[in-house]
JSON list of C-alpha atoms in Angstrom, two decimals:
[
{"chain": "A", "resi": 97, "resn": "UNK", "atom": "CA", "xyz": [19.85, -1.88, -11.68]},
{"chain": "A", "resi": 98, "resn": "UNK", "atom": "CA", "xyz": [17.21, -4.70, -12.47]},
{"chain": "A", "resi": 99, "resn": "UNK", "atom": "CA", "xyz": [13.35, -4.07, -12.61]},
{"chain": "A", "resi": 100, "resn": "UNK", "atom": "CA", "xyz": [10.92, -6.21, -12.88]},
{"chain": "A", "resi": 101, "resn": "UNK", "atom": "CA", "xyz": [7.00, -5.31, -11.90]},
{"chain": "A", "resi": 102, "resn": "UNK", "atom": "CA", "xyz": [4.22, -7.86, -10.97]},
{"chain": "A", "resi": 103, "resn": "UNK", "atom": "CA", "xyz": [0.59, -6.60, -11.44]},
{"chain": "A", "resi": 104, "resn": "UNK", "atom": "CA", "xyz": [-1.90, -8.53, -8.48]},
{"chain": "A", "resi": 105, "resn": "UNK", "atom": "CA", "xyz": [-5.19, -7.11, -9.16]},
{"chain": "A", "resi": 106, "resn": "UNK", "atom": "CA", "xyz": [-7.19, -3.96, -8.30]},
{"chain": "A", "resi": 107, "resn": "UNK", "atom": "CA", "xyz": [-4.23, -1.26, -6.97]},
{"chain": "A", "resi": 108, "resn": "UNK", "atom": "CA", "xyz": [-1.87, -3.83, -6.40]},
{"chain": "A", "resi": 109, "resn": "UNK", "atom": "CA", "xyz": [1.93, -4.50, -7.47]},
{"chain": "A", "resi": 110, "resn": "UNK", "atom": "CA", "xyz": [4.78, -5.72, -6.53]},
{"chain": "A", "resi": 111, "resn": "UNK", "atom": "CA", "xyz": [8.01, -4.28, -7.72]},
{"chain": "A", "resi": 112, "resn": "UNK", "atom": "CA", "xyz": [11.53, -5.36, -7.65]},
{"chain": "A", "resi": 113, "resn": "UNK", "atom": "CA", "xyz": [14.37, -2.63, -8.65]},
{"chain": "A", "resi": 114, "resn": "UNK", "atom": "CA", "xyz": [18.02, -3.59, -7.38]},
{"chain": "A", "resi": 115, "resn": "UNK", "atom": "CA", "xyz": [17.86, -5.33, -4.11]},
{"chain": "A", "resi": 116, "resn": "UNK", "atom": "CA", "xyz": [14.37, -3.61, -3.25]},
{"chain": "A", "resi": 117, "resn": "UNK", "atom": "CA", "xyz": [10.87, -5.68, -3.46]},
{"chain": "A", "resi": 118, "resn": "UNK", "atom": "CA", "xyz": [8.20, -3.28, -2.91]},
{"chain": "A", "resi": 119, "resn": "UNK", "atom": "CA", "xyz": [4.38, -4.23, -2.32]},
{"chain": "A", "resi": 120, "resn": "UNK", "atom": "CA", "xyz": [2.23, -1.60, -3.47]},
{"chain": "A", "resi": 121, "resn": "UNK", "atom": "CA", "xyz": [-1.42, -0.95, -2.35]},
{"chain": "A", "resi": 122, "resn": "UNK", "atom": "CA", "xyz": [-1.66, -4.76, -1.96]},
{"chain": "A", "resi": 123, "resn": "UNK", "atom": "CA", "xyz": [-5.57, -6.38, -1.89]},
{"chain": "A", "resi": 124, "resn": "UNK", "atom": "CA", "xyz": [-4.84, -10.17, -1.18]},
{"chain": "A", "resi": 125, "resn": "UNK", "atom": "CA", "xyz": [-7.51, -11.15, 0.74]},
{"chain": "A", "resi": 126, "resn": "UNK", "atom": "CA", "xyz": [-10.63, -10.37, 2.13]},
{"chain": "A", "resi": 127, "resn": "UNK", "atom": "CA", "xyz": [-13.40, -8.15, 0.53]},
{"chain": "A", "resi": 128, "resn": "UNK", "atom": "CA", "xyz": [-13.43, -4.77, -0.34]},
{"chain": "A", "resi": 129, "resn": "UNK", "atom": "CA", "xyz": [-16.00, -2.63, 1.30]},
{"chain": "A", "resi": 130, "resn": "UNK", "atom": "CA", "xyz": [-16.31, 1.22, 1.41]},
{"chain": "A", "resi": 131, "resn": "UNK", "atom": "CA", "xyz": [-18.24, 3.20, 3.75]},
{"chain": "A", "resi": 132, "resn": "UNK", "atom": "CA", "xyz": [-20.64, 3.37, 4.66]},
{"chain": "A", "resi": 133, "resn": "UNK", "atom": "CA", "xyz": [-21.51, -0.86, 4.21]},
{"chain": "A", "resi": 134, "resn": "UNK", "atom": "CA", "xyz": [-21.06, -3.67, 2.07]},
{"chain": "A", "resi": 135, "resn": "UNK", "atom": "CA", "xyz": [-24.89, -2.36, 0.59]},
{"chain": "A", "resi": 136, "resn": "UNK", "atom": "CA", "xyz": [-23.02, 0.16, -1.33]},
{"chain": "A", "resi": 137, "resn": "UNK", "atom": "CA", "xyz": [-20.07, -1.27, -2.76]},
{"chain": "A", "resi": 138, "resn": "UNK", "atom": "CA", "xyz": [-18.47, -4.36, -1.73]},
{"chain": "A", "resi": 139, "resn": "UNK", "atom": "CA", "xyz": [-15.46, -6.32, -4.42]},
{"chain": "A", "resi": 140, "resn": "UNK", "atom": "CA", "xyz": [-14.61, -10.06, -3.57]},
{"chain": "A", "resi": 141, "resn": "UNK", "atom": "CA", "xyz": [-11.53, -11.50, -5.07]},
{"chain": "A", "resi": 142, "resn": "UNK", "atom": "CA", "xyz": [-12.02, -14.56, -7.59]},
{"chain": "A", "resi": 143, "resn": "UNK", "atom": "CA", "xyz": [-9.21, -16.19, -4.95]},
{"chain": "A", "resi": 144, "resn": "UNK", "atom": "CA", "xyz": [-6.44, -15.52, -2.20]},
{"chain": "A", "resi": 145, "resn": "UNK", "atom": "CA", "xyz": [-3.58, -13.97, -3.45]},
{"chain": "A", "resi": 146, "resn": "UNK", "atom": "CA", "xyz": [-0.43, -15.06, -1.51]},
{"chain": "A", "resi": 147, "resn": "UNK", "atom": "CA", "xyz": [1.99, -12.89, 0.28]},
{"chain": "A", "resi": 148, "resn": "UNK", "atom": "CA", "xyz": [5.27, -12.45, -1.98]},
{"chain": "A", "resi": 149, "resn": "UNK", "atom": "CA", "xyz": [8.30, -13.35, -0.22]},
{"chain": "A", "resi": 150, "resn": "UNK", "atom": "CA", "xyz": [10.81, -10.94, 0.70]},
{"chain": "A", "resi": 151, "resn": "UNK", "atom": "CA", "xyz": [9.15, -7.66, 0.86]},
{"chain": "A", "resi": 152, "resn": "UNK", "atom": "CA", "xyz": [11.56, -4.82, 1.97]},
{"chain": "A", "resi": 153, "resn": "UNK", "atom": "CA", "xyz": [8.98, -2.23, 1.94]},
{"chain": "A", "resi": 154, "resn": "UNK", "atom": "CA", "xyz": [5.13, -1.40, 1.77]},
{"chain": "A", "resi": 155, "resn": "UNK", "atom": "CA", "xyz": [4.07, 1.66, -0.54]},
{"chain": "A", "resi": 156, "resn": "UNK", "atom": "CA", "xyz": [0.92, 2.74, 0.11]},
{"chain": "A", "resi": 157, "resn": "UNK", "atom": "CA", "xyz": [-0.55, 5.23, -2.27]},
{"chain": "A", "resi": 158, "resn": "UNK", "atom": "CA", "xyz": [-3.91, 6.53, -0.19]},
{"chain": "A", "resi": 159, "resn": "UNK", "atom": "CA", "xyz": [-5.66, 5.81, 3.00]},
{"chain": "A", "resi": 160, "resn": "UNK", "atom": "CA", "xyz": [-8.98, 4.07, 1.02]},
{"chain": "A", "resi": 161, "resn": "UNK", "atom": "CA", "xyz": [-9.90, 0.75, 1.52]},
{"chain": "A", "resi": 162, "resn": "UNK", "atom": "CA", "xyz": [-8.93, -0.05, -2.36]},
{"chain": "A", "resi": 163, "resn": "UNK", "atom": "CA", "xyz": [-5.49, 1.22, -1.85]},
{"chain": "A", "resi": 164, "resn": "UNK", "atom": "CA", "xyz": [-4.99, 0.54, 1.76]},
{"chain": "A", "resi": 165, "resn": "UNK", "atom": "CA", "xyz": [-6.67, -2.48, 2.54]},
{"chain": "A", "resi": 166, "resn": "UNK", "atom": "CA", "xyz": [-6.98, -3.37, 6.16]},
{"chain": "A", "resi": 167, "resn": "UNK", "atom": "CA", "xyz": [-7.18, -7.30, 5.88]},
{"chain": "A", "resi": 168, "resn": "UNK", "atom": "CA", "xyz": [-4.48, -7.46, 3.45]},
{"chain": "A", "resi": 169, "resn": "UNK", "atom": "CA", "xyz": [-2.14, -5.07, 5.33]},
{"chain": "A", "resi": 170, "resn": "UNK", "atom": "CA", "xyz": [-3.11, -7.22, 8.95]},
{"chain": "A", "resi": 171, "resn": "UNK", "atom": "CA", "xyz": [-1.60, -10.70, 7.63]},
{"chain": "A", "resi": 172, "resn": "UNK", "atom": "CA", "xyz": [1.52, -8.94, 6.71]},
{"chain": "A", "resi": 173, "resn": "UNK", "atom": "CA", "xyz": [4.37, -8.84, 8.99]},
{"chain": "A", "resi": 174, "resn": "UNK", "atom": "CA", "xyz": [4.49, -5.71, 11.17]},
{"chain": "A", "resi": 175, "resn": "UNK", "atom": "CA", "xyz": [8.28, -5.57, 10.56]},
{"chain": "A", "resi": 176, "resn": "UNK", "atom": "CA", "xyz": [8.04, -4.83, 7.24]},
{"chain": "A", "resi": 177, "resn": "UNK", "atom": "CA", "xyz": [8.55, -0.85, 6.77]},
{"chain": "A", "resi": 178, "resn": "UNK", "atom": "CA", "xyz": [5.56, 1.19, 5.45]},
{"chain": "A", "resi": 179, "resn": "UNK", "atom": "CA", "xyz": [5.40, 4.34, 3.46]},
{"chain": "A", "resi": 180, "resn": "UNK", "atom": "CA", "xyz": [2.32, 6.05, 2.86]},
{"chain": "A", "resi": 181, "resn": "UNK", "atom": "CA", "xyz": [0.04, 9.15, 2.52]},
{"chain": "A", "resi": 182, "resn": "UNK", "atom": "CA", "xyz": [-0.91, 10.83, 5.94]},
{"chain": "A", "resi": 183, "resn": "UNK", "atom": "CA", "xyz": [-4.19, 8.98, 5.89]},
{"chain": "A", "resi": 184, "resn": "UNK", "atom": "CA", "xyz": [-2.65, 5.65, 4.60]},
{"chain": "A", "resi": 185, "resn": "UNK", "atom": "CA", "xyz": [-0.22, 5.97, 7.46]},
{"chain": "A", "resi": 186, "resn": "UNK", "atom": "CA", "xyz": [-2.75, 6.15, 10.47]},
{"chain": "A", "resi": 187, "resn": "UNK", "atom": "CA", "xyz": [-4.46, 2.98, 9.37]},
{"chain": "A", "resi": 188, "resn": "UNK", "atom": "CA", "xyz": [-0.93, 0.83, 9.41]},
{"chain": "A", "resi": 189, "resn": "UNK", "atom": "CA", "xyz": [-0.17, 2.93, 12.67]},
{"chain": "A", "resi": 190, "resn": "UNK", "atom": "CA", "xyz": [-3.69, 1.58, 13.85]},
{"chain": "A", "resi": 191, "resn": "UNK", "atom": "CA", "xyz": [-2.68, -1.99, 12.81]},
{"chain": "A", "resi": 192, "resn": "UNK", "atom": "CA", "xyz": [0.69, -1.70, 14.88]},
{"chain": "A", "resi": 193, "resn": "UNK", "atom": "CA", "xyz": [3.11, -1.94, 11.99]},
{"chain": "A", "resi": 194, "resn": "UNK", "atom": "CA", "xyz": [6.46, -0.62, 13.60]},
{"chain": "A", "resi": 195, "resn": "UNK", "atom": "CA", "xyz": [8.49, 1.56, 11.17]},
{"chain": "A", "resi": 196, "resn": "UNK", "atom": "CA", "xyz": [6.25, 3.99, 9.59]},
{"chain": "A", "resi": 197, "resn": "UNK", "atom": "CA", "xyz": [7.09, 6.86, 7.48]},
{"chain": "A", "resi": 198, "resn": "UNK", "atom": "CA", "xyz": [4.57, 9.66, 6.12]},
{"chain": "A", "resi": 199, "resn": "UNK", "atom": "CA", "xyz": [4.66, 11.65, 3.11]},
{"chain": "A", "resi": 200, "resn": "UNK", "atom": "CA", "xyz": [2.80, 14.98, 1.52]},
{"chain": "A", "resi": 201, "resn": "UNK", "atom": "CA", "xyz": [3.61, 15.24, -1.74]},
{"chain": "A", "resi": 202, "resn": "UNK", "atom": "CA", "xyz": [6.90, 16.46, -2.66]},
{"chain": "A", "resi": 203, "resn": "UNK", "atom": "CA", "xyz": [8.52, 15.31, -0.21]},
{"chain": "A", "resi": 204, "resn": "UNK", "atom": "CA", "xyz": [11.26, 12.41, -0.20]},
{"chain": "A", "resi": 205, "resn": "UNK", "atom": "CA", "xyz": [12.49, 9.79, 1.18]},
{"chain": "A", "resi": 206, "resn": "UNK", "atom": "CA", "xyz": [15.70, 7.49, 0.71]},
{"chain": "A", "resi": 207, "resn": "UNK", "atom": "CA", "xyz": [15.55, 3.74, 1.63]},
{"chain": "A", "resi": 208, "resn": "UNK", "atom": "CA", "xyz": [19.11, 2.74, 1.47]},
{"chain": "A", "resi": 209, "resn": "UNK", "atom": "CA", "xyz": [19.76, 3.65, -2.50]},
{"chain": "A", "resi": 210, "resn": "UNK", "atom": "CA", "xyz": [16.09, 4.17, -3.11]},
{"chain": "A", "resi": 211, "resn": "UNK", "atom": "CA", "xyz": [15.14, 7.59, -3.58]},
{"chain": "A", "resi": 212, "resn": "UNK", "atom": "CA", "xyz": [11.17, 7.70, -3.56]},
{"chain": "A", "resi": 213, "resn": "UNK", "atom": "CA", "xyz": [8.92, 11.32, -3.92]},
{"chain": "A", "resi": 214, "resn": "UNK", "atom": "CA", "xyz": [5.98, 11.97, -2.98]},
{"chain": "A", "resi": 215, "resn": "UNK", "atom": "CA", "xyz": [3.50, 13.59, -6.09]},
{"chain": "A", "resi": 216, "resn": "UNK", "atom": "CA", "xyz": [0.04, 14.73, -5.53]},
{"chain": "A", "resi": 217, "resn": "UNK", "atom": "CA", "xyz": [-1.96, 12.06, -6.46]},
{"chain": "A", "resi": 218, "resn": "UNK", "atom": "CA", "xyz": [-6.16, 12.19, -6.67]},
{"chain": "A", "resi": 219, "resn": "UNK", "atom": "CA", "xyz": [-8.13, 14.43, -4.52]},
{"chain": "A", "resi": 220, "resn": "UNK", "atom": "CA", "xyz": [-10.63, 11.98, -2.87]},
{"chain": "A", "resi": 221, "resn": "UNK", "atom": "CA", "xyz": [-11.35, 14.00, -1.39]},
{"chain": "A", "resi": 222, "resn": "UNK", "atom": "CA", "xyz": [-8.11, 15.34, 0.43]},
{"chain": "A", "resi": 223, "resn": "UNK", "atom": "CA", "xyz": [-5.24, 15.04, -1.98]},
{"chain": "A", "resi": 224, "resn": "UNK", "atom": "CA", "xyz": [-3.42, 11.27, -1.80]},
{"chain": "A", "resi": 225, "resn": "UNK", "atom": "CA", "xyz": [-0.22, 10.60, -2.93]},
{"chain": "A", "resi": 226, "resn": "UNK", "atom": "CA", "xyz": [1.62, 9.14, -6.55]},
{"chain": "A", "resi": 227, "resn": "UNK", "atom": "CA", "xyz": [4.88, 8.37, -6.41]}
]
């Protein structure tokens, strides 16, 4: 099975394995602001990044705006399948993408031969997901 992994910035990848191209926590547009304002902490991106072609599925690690980035995730096609923590799932749910799966850590979750688990990931401060 082939692999190959892109590296976009901030939280953000892209990876191919077999016939799967998966966009990870994607920032590719927009700023980056954190509650409660722009006043606290606010990123900007040197430029655009465009959307890669042929995404099968969306991974998102954690509902934050650095992993789940509301901009980015709102140019992307709501067809595109999204799997996320609980809280990364209510914000694409929010945005109206239409196949959305949730996962707790160790759980699991096949995507045709893609077998992809759920770890506990960083307590910020309920406990996100790694994969």
């Amino acid at each position: 099975m082939s692999f190959n992994a892109t590296y976009l910035g901030s939280s953000g990848w892209v990876i191919e394995i077999g016939n799967h191209k998966i966009l990870i926590d994607p920032w590719l547009t927009g700023e980056l602001v954190f509650p409660p304002g722009p006043w606290l902490i606010e990123g900007r991106l040197k430029k655009n990044i465009d959307v890669p072609i042929g995404i099968t599925l969306i991974l998102l690690t954690q509902g934050l705006a650095d992993h789940c980035h509301r901009p980015s995730l709102e140019i992307l096609s709501r067809s595109i399948p999204v799997l996320g923590s609980p809280s990364a799932a209510k914000v694409v749910r929010d945005i109206g993408f239409e196949s959305v799966f949730e996962l707790r850590p160790g759980e699991v979750k096949f995507f045709d031969d893609l077998k992809i688990e759920a770890s506990e990931g960083a307590p910020v401060p309920n406990i996100e997901n790694g994969y």
